[in-house]
Amino acid sequence: MSDSKNSWPLWEVFIRSKQGLGHKHVGSLHAADAEMAIGNARDVYTRRQEGVSIWVVPAENITASSPENAEALFDPANDKVYRHPTFFVLPDEVNHM
Amino acid sequence: MIRTLEQFDAYVAAEKKIEPKDWMPDGYRKTLIRQISQHAHSEVVGMLPEGNWITRAPSLQRKAILLAKVQDEAGHGLYLYSAAETLGVERADLIDDLLSGKAKYSSIFNYPVLTWADIGAIGWLVDGAAIMNQVPLCRCSYGPYSRSMIRVCKEESFHQRQGYSIMVELMKGNEAQREMAQDALNRWWWPSLMMFGPSDKDSEHSSQNMTWKIKRFTNDELRQRMVDMTVPQAECIGLKMPDKDLKWNEETGHHDFGEINWDEFYNVLAGNGPCNKERLAVRNKAHHDGAWVREAAVAYAKKNQKIRA
Ligand SMILES: [Fe+2]
Ligand SMILES: [Fe+2]
């Protein structure tokens, strides 16, 4: 029983929930082509008005950073606390800046 | 980042989420693949008993509601297959395991749906029990599973309410309609309680799954909640629970209830329930009858690609 083996490629689905917001990853699905992927994404991920716009991207075209590199990539920001305004203590007389 | 079992355990114990590319113990991966795919299969097979009633719903509105519910279940199956795939399995292999009978799905769907009141009982009790099981899974340590459970739970409460409202309507009806509702409750109550799985003293997977935060409450804890939640709902519309041992226990603050027929539970699980064979046969037929559609879609996509290239 292997007719299911000739399977459709995997697509990642991104939905803009309303105008003014960015597209957000919501999940994935299989579809033969982009048009079908949009159709399936509409049926599966927007049945309750969760979206006004859909992106579908073939999963194989996504390059992701690896957890192996997480320290090298993200830790350097750790010791640059001065990037946050709270690092600078204001005189008491100055309430807002 | 996680490199060792100790780090993994500490990470999970601190309620942090594991994501697909993180290191994880083999047992954790295997348990999740088994549980998530069984869960996905249950959503898919769960469409069959209700699907049979779409054309027989008593009004156009009830038909539209049931159709929407069944469509939700298809979506739930898909969210869950997607979550399983992030663990490195192929969807096609999971589906083959369902079709060959190698994989399990929830035994509840191996019971027959005899009357319209059964559709009420299923939504109220079966989806009710599913919600009880699924709400804690929203906090599961595995990110993709937890995210799909959040989506599922958002959609489930409509399922339970539409079922209960069918029971409410029937109980406001004539004698025959009230009997039909009571009969459905009589047949679905015990199988619904079995949905929480074996009793804690016989449950194999519980303690490891608790430490891994895949499971949050034991089978018996969830079952007790189900009983406590459902009894007043039944009373309120004049239904009688089919359990002579059921009574409120002032001391524990819970209902005591009768012993589950575990022989029946293990028998249905082993494939000998009233509808096991029929459900798998229908699923297989649908899959094979649809093969040409899937092939045609691939051929069409390839042809279009060539034209563009
Ligand atoms: Fe569901
Ligand atoms: Fe449901």
CSV table of C-alpha atoms and ligand atoms in Angstrom, one decimal:
chain,number,residue,atom,x,y,z
A,1,MET,CA,0.0,0.0,0.0
A,2,SER,CA,2.2,2.8,-1.1
A,3,ASP,CA,0.1,5.1,-3.2
A,4,SER,CA,0.4,7.5,-0.3
A,5,LYS,CA,4.2,7.5,-0.8
A,6,ASN,CA,4.1,9.7,-3.9
A,7,SER,CA,3.2,12.5,-1.5
A,8,TRP,CA,2.8,16.2,-1.9
A,9,PRO,CA,5.5,18.5,-0.7
A,10,LEU,CA,5.3,20.2,2.6
A,11,TRP,CA,4.5,24.0,2.8
A,12,GLU,CA,4.8,26.3,5.8
A,13,VAL,CA,1.9,28.6,6.3
A,14,PHE,CA,2.0,32.2,7.5
A,15,ILE,CA,-1.1,34.3,8.2
A,16,ARG,CA,-1.7,38.0,8.6
A,17,SER,CA,-4.5,38.1,11.2
A,18,LYS,CA,-5.4,41.7,10.3
A,19,GLN,CA,-4.3,44.7,8.3
A,20,GLY,CA,-1.4,46.4,10.1
A,21,LEU,CA,0.1,43.2,11.6
A,22,GLY,CA,2.9,41.0,10.1
A,23,HIS,CA,2.4,37.5,8.8
A,24,LYS,CA,2.9,34.9,11.5
A,25,HIS,CA,3.8,31.2,11.2
A,26,VAL,CA,0.7,29.1,12.0
A,27,GLY,CA,1.7,25.6,10.9
A,28,SER,CA,2.2,23.5,7.8
A,29,LEU,CA,0.4,21.4,5.3
A,30,HIS,CA,0.9,19.3,2.2
A,31,ALA,CA,-0.2,20.4,-1.2
A,32,ALA,CA,0.7,19.6,-4.8
A,33,ASP,CA,1.4,23.2,-5.8
A,34,ALA,CA,1.3,26.7,-4.4
A,35,GLU,CA,-2.3,27.4,-5.5
A,36,MET,CA,-3.5,24.3,-3.7
A,37,ALA,CA,-1.4,25.2,-0.7
A,38,ILE,CA,-3.2,28.5,-0.4
A,39,GLY,CA,-6.6,26.8,-0.8
A,40,ASN,CA,-5.8,24.3,1.9
A,41,ALA,CA,-4.4,26.9,4.2
A,42,ARG,CA,-7.6,28.9,3.8
A,43,ASP,CA,-9.7,25.8,4.7
A,44,VAL,CA,-7.5,24.7,7.6
A,45,TYR,CA,-6.2,27.8,9.2
A,46,THR,CA,-8.8,30.5,8.6
A,47,ARG,CA,-12.1,28.9,9.3
A,48,ARG,CA,-12.9,31.4,12.0
A,49,GLN,CA,-11.7,34.6,10.3
A,50,GLU,CA,-8.2,34.2,11.7
A,51,GLY,CA,-6.7,35.8,8.6
A,52,VAL,CA,-6.9,38.4,5.8
A,53,SER,CA,-3.8,37.3,3.9
A,54,ILE,CA,-1.9,34.0,3.5
A,55,TRP,CA,1.7,33.2,2.6
A,56,VAL,CA,2.8,29.7,1.8
A,57,VAL,CA,6.4,28.7,1.4
A,58,PRO,CA,7.8,25.3,0.4
A,59,ALA,CA,9.3,24.0,3.6
A,60,GLU,CA,12.5,22.9,1.8
A,61,ASN,CA,13.2,26.6,0.9
A,62,ILE,CA,13.5,27.7,4.5
A,63,THR,CA,16.9,28.0,6.0
A,64,ALA,CA,16.9,28.0,9.7
A,65,SER,CA,19.6,28.8,12.2
A,66,SER,CA,20.7,25.8,14.2
A,67,PRO,CA,20.4,25.5,18.0
A,68,GLU,CA,24.1,24.6,17.9
A,69,ASN,CA,24.8,28.2,17.0
A,70,ALA,CA,22.4,29.7,19.3
A,71,GLU,CA,25.1,30.8,21.8
A,72,ALA,CA,27.3,32.3,19.1
A,73,LEU,CA,24.4,34.1,17.5
A,74,PHE,CA,22.4,35.4,20.4
A,75,ASP,CA,24.6,35.5,23.5
A,76,PRO,CA,26.8,38.5,22.5
A,77,ALA,CA,23.7,40.7,23.0
A,78,ASN,CA,23.7,39.6,26.7
A,79,ASP,CA,26.6,41.9,27.8
A,80,LYS,CA,25.3,45.0,25.9
A,81,VAL,CA,22.7,46.0,28.5
A,82,TYR,CA,23.4,49.6,27.6
A,83,ARG,CA,21.2,49.0,24.5
A,84,HIS,CA,18.2,49.2,26.8
A,85,PRO,CA,17.1,52.6,28.1
A,86,THR,CA,16.8,51.3,31.6
A,87,PHE,CA,20.6,51.0,31.8
A,88,PHE,CA,20.8,54.8,32.2
A,89,VAL,CA,19.7,56.1,35.6
A,90,LEU,CA,18.0,59.5,35.4
A,91,PRO,CA,18.2,62.2,38.0
A,92,ASP,CA,15.0,62.0,40.2
A,93,GLU,CA,13.8,65.4,38.9
A,94,VAL,CA,13.5,64.1,35.4
A,95,ASN,CA,10.5,61.9,35.2
A,96,HIS,CA,10.2,61.0,31.6
A,97,MET,CA,12.7,60.7,28.8
B,1,MET,CA,21.5,25.0,24.5
B,2,ILE,CA,20.7,21.4,25.4
B,3,ARG,CA,23.4,18.8,24.9
B,4,THR,CA,22.8,16.2,27.6
B,5,LEU,CA,20.0,14.3,29.2
B,6,GLU,CA,20.6,16.3,32.5
B,7,GLN,CA,20.3,19.6,30.6
B,8,PHE,CA,17.2,18.4,28.9
B,9,ASP,CA,15.5,17.3,32.1
B,10,ALA,CA,16.4,20.6,33.8
B,11,TYR,CA,15.1,22.5,30.9
B,12,VAL,CA,11.8,20.7,30.8
B,13,ALA,CA,11.5,20.8,34.6
B,14,ALA,CA,11.8,24.6,34.4
B,15,GLU,CA,8.7,24.6,32.1
B,16,LYS,CA,10.7,25.7,29.0
B,17,LYS,CA,9.6,24.4,25.6
B,18,ILE,CA,11.4,22.0,23.4
B,19,GLU,CA,11.5,22.9,19.7
B,20,PRO,CA,12.0,20.6,16.7
B,21,LYS,CA,15.7,21.1,16.2
B,22,ASP,CA,16.6,20.9,19.9
B,23,TRP,CA,18.4,17.8,21.2
B,24,MET,CA,16.0,15.4,22.9
B,25,PRO,CA,16.1,11.8,24.3
B,26,ASP,CA,15.1,9.1,21.9
B,27,GLY,CA,12.3,8.0,24.2
B,28,TYR,CA,10.8,11.5,24.3
B,29,ARG,CA,10.8,11.7,20.5
B,30,LYS,CA,9.3,8.2,20.2
B,31,THR,CA,6.6,8.8,22.8
B,32,LEU,CA,5.6,12.0,21.2
B,33,ILE,CA,5.5,10.5,17.7
B,34,ARG,CA,3.3,7.7,19.0
B,35,GLN,CA,1.0,10.0,21.0
B,36,ILE,CA,0.6,12.8,18.5
B,37,SER,CA,0.1,10.4,15.5
B,38,GLN,CA,-2.5,8.4,17.5
B,39,HIS,CA,-4.2,11.6,18.4
B,40,ALA,CA,-4.2,12.7,14.7
B,41,HIS,CA,-5.6,9.3,13.7
B,42,SER,CA,-8.4,9.7,16.3
B,43,GLU,CA,-9.4,13.1,14.8
B,44,VAL,CA,-9.5,11.6,11.3
B,45,VAL,CA,-11.4,8.4,12.2
B,46,GLY,CA,-13.6,10.4,14.5
B,47,MET,CA,-15.1,12.1,11.4
B,48,LEU,CA,-16.6,8.8,10.2
B,49,PRO,CA,-19.3,8.1,12.8
B,50,GLU,CA,-20.5,11.7,12.7
B,51,GLY,CA,-20.1,12.1,9.0
B,52,ASN,CA,-22.7,9.3,8.5
B,53,TRP,CA,-25.3,11.6,10.1
B,54,ILE,CA,-24.7,14.8,8.1
B,55,THR,CA,-27.3,13.8,5.5
B,56,ARG,CA,-29.8,12.7,8.2
B,57,ALA,CA,-29.6,15.8,10.4
B,58,PRO,CA,-33.1,16.9,11.4
B,59,SER,CA,-32.8,20.5,10.1
B,60,LEU,CA,-30.8,22.5,7.7
B,61,GLN,CA,-29.1,24.4,10.6
B,62,ARG,CA,-28.2,21.2,12.4
B,63,LYS,CA,-26.8,19.9,9.2
B,64,ALA,CA,-24.6,23.0,8.7
B,65,ILE,CA,-23.4,22.8,12.3
B,66,LEU,CA,-22.5,19.1,12.1
B,67,LEU,CA,-20.7,19.7,8.8
B,68,ALA,CA,-18.7,22.5,10.4
B,69,LYS,CA,-17.8,20.3,13.4
B,70,VAL,CA,-16.7,17.4,11.2
B,71,GLN,CA,-14.6,19.9,9.1
B,72,ASP,CA,-13.0,21.1,12.3
B,73,GLU,CA,-12.0,17.5,13.1
B,74,ALA,CA,-10.3,17.2,9.8
B,75,GLY,CA,-8.4,20.3,10.6
B,76,HIS,CA,-7.4,18.9,14.0
B,77,GLY,CA,-6.0,15.8,12.3
B,78,LEU,CA,-4.0,18.0,10.1
B,79,TYR,CA,-2.5,20.3,12.9
B,80,LEU,CA,-1.5,17.1,14.7
B,81,TYR,CA,0.1,15.3,11.7
B,82,SER,CA,2.0,18.5,11.1
B,83,ALA,CA,3.2,18.5,14.7
B,84,ALA,CA,4.3,14.9,14.4
B,85,GLU,CA,6.2,15.6,11.2
B,86,THR,CA,8.4,18.1,13.0
B,87,LEU,CA,9.8,15.1,14.9
B,88,GLY,CA,11.2,13.6,11.7
B,89,VAL,CA,8.5,11.2,10.5
B,90,GLU,CA,6.8,11.2,7.1
B,91,ARG,CA,3.0,11.9,7.0
B,92,ALA,CA,2.6,9.1,4.4
B,93,ASP,CA,4.2,6.5,6.8
B,94,LEU,CA,1.9,7.6,9.6
B,95,ILE,CA,-1.1,7.2,7.4
B,96,ASP,CA,0.0,3.8,6.1
B,97,ASP,CA,0.2,2.7,9.8
B,98,LEU,CA,-3.3,3.8,10.4
B,99,LEU,CA,-4.6,2.1,7.2
B,100,SER,CA,-2.8,-1.2,7.9
B,101,GLY,CA,-4.2,-1.3,11.5
B,102,LYS,CA,-0.7,-1.0,13.0
B,103,ALA,CA,-1.4,2.3,14.6
B,104,LYS,CA,-4.1,2.9,17.2
B,105,TYR,CA,-6.7,5.5,17.4
B,106,SER,CA,-9.2,6.3,20.2
B,107,SER,CA,-11.4,3.3,20.8
B,108,ILE,CA,-14.5,5.5,21.3
B,109,PHE,CA,-14.9,5.7,17.5
B,110,ASN,CA,-15.5,1.9,17.4
B,111,TYR,CA,-18.9,2.3,18.9
B,112,PRO,CA,-22.0,2.6,16.6
B,113,VAL,CA,-24.0,5.8,16.2
B,114,LEU,CA,-27.5,4.5,16.2
B,115,THR,CA,-29.8,7.6,16.5
B,116,TRP,CA,-29.7,11.4,16.2
B,117,ALA,CA,-29.4,11.6,20.0
B,118,ASP,CA,-26.1,9.8,19.7
B,119,ILE,CA,-24.8,12.9,17.8
B,120,GLY,CA,-25.8,14.9,20.9
B,121,ALA,CA,-24.2,12.5,23.3
B,122,ILE,CA,-20.9,12.4,21.2
B,123,GLY,CA,-20.5,16.1,21.2
B,124,TRP,CA,-21.4,16.5,24.8
B,125,LEU,CA,-19.5,13.5,26.2
B,126,VAL,CA,-16.9,12.4,23.7
B,127,ASP,CA,-15.8,15.9,22.8
B,128,GLY,CA,-16.2,16.8,26.5
B,129,ALA,CA,-13.8,14.1,27.5
B,130,ALA,CA,-11.4,15.1,24.7
B,131,ILE,CA,-11.4,18.7,26.0
B,132,MET,CA,-10.6,17.4,29.5
B,133,ASN,CA,-7.6,15.5,28.0
B,134,GLN,CA,-6.5,18.2,25.7
B,135,VAL,CA,-6.6,21.3,27.9
B,136,PRO,CA,-3.5,20.2,29.9
B,137,LEU,CA,-1.8,19.3,26.6
B,138,CYS,CA,-1.8,22.9,25.7
B,139,ARG,CA,1.1,23.2,28.3
B,140,CYS,CA,2.9,20.1,26.9
B,141,SER,CA,6.7,20.6,26.9
B,142,TYR,CA,7.0,20.0,23.1
B,143,GLY,CA,6.3,23.4,21.4
B,144,PRO,CA,4.6,22.2,18.1
B,145,TYR,CA,2.3,19.9,20.0
B,146,SER,CA,1.4,22.5,22.5
B,147,ARG,CA,0.7,25.1,19.8
B,148,SER,CA,-1.6,22.7,17.9
B,149,MET,CA,-3.4,21.8,21.1
B,150,ILE,CA,-4.1,25.5,21.7
B,151,ARG,CA,-5.7,25.8,18.3
B,152,VAL,CA,-7.7,22.5,18.8
B,153,CYS,CA,-9.0,23.6,22.2
B,154,LYS,CA,-10.2,26.9,20.9
B,155,GLU,CA,-12.4,25.0,18.4
B,156,GLU,CA,-13.5,22.2,20.7
B,157,SER,CA,-15.8,24.0,23.0
B,158,PHE,CA,-18.3,24.7,20.2
B,159,HIS,CA,-18.3,20.9,19.6
B,160,GLN,CA,-19.3,20.1,23.1
B,161,ARG,CA,-21.9,22.8,23.3
B,162,GLN,CA,-23.6,21.8,20.0
B,163,GLY,CA,-23.8,18.3,21.3
B,164,TYR,CA,-25.3,19.3,24.7
B,165,SER,CA,-27.8,21.6,23.0
B,166,ILE,CA,-29.0,18.6,20.9
B,167,MET,CA,-29.7,16.8,24.2
B,168,VAL,CA,-31.4,19.9,25.7
B,169,GLU,CA,-33.7,20.1,22.7
B,170,LEU,CA,-34.5,16.4,22.8
B,171,MET,CA,-35.3,16.6,26.6
B,172,LYS,CA,-37.7,19.4,25.9
B,173,GLY,CA,-39.5,17.2,23.3
B,174,ASN,CA,-42.0,14.3,23.6
B,175,GLU,CA,-41.7,11.1,25.4
B,176,ALA,CA,-40.0,9.2,22.6
B,177,GLN,CA,-37.4,12.0,22.1
B,178,ARG,CA,-36.6,12.0,25.8
B,179,GLU,CA,-36.2,8.2,25.7
B,180,MET,CA,-33.9,8.6,22.7
B,181,ALA,CA,-31.7,11.0,24.6
B,182,GLN,CA,-31.6,8.8,27.7
B,183,ASP,CA,-30.8,5.7,25.6
B,184,ALA,CA,-27.9,7.6,24.0
B,185,LEU,CA,-26.5,8.6,27.3
B,186,ASN,CA,-26.8,5.0,28.6
B,187,ARG,CA,-24.7,3.7,25.7
B,188,TRP,CA,-22.1,6.5,25.5
B,189,TRP,CA,-21.4,7.2,29.2
B,190,TRP,CA,-19.1,4.3,30.0
B,191,PRO,CA,-17.2,4.3,26.8
B,192,SER,CA,-16.6,8.1,27.3
B,193,LEU,CA,-15.1,7.4,30.8
B,194,MET,CA,-12.9,4.7,29.1
B,195,MET,CA,-11.4,7.5,26.9
B,196,PHE,CA,-9.1,8.5,29.8
B,197,GLY,CA,-7.3,5.2,29.4
B,198,PRO,CA,-6.5,2.5,31.9
B,199,SER,CA,-6.7,3.1,35.6
B,200,ASP,CA,-3.6,4.6,37.2
B,201,LYS,CA,-2.6,1.4,38.8
B,202,ASP,CA,-2.4,-0.3,35.3
B,203,SER,CA,-1.1,2.6,33.3
B,204,GLU,CA,2.4,1.9,31.8
B,205,HIS,CA,3.5,5.3,30.5
B,206,SER,CA,2.3,7.7,33.2
B,207,SER,CA,5.3,8.6,35.4
B,208,GLN,CA,7.9,9.2,32.7
B,209,ASN,CA,5.4,11.2,30.7
B,210,MET,CA,4.7,13.3,33.8
B,211,THR,CA,8.4,14.2,34.3
B,212,TRP,CA,8.7,15.0,30.6
B,213,LYS,CA,5.6,17.2,31.0
B,214,ILE,CA,3.8,15.4,28.2
B,215,LYS,CA,1.2,14.4,30.7
B,216,ARG,CA,0.1,16.7,33.5
B,217,PHE,CA,-2.7,14.7,35.3
B,218,THR,CA,-3.2,11.0,35.7
B,219,ASN,CA,-5.9,9.1,33.8
B,220,ASP,CA,-7.9,8.7,37.0
B,221,GLU,CA,-7.7,12.4,38.0
B,222,LEU,CA,-9.0,13.5,34.6
B,223,ARG,CA,-11.8,10.8,34.7
B,224,GLN,CA,-12.9,12.1,38.1
B,225,ARG,CA,-13.1,15.6,36.7
B,226,MET,CA,-15.2,14.4,33.8
B,227,VAL,CA,-17.7,12.7,36.2
B,228,ASP,CA,-17.9,15.8,38.5
B,229,MET,CA,-18.4,18.1,35.5
B,230,THR,CA,-21.0,15.9,33.7
B,231,VAL,CA,-23.3,14.8,36.5
B,232,PRO,CA,-24.9,18.2,37.2
B,233,GLN,CA,-25.2,18.8,33.4
B,234,ALA,CA,-27.2,15.6,33.1
B,235,GLU,CA,-29.3,16.4,36.1
B,236,CYS,CA,-30.1,19.8,34.9
B,237,ILE,CA,-31.9,18.5,31.9
B,238,GLY,CA,-33.5,15.5,33.5
B,239,LEU,CA,-31.2,12.8,32.3
B,240,LYS,CA,-30.3,9.9,34.6
B,241,MET,CA,-26.7,8.6,34.8
B,242,PRO,CA,-26.5,4.9,34.0
B,243,ASP,CA,-24.5,4.1,37.2
B,244,LYS,CA,-26.2,2.8,40.3
B,245,ASP,CA,-23.0,3.4,42.4
B,246,LEU,CA,-22.9,7.0,41.5
B,247,LYS,CA,-23.2,9.4,44.5
B,248,TRP,CA,-21.8,12.6,45.9
B,249,ASN,CA,-19.2,12.0,48.5
B,250,GLU,CA,-19.3,14.9,51.0
B,251,GLU,CA,-15.8,14.0,52.4
B,252,THR,CA,-13.8,13.9,49.2
B,253,GLY,CA,-15.9,16.6,47.5
B,254,HIS,CA,-16.2,14.4,44.5
B,255,HIS,CA,-18.6,11.9,43.1
B,256,ASP,CA,-18.0,8.2,43.8
B,257,PHE,CA,-18.8,6.1,40.7
B,258,GLY,CA,-19.0,2.5,39.6
B,259,GLU,CA,-16.3,0.2,38.3
B,260,ILE,CA,-15.5,0.5,34.6
B,261,ASN,CA,-15.8,-2.7,32.6
B,262,TRP,CA,-12.1,-3.1,31.8
B,263,ASP,CA,-12.7,-6.3,29.8
B,264,GLU,CA,-14.7,-4.3,27.4
B,265,PHE,CA,-12.1,-1.6,27.3
B,266,TYR,CA,-9.2,-4.1,26.4
B,267,ASN,CA,-11.4,-6.0,24.0
B,268,VAL,CA,-12.3,-2.9,21.9
B,269,LEU,CA,-8.6,-1.8,22.1
B,270,ALA,CA,-7.6,-5.2,20.7
B,271,GLY,CA,-9.7,-4.6,17.7
B,272,ASN,CA,-12.9,-6.4,18.6
B,273,GLY,CA,-15.3,-3.5,19.2
B,274,PRO,CA,-18.5,-3.3,17.3
B,275,CYS,CA,-17.2,-1.1,14.5
B,276,ASN,CA,-13.3,-1.5,14.4
B,277,LYS,CA,-13.4,-3.4,11.1
B,278,GLU,CA,-15.9,-1.1,9.5
B,279,ARG,CA,-14.1,2.1,10.4
B,280,LEU,CA,-10.8,0.9,9.0
B,281,ALA,CA,-12.5,-0.5,5.9
B,282,VAL,CA,-14.2,2.8,5.2
B,283,ARG,CA,-11.0,4.8,5.8
B,284,ASN,CA,-9.0,2.5,3.5
B,285,LYS,CA,-11.7,2.7,0.8
B,286,ALA,CA,-11.7,6.5,1.0
B,287,HIS,CA,-7.9,6.6,0.8
B,288,HIS,CA,-7.7,4.3,-2.2
B,289,ASP,CA,-10.7,5.8,-4.0
B,290,GLY,CA,-9.0,9.2,-3.7
B,291,ALA,CA,-5.6,8.0,-5.0
B,292,TRP,CA,-6.3,9.2,-8.6
B,293,VAL,CA,-7.1,12.7,-7.3
B,294,ARG,CA,-3.8,13.0,-5.5
B,295,GLU,CA,-2.0,11.6,-8.5
B,296,ALA,CA,-3.8,14.0,-10.9
B,297,ALA,CA,-2.9,16.9,-8.7
B,298,VAL,CA,0.8,16.0,-8.8
B,299,ALA,CA,0.7,15.5,-12.6
B,300,TYR,CA,-1.0,18.9,-13.0
B,301,ALA,CA,1.5,20.6,-10.8
B,302,LYS,CA,4.4,19.1,-12.8
B,303,LYS,CA,2.9,20.1,-16.1
B,304,ASN,CA,2.5,23.7,-14.9
B,305,GLN,CA,6.0,23.8,-13.7
B,306,LYS,CA,7.3,22.6,-17.1
B,307,ILE,CA,5.2,25.3,-18.9
B,308,ARG,CA,6.7,28.0,-16.7
B,309,ALA,CA,10.3,26.7,-17.0
C,1,FE,FE,-11.1,17.4,17.5
C,2,FE,FE,-14.2,17.9,18.5
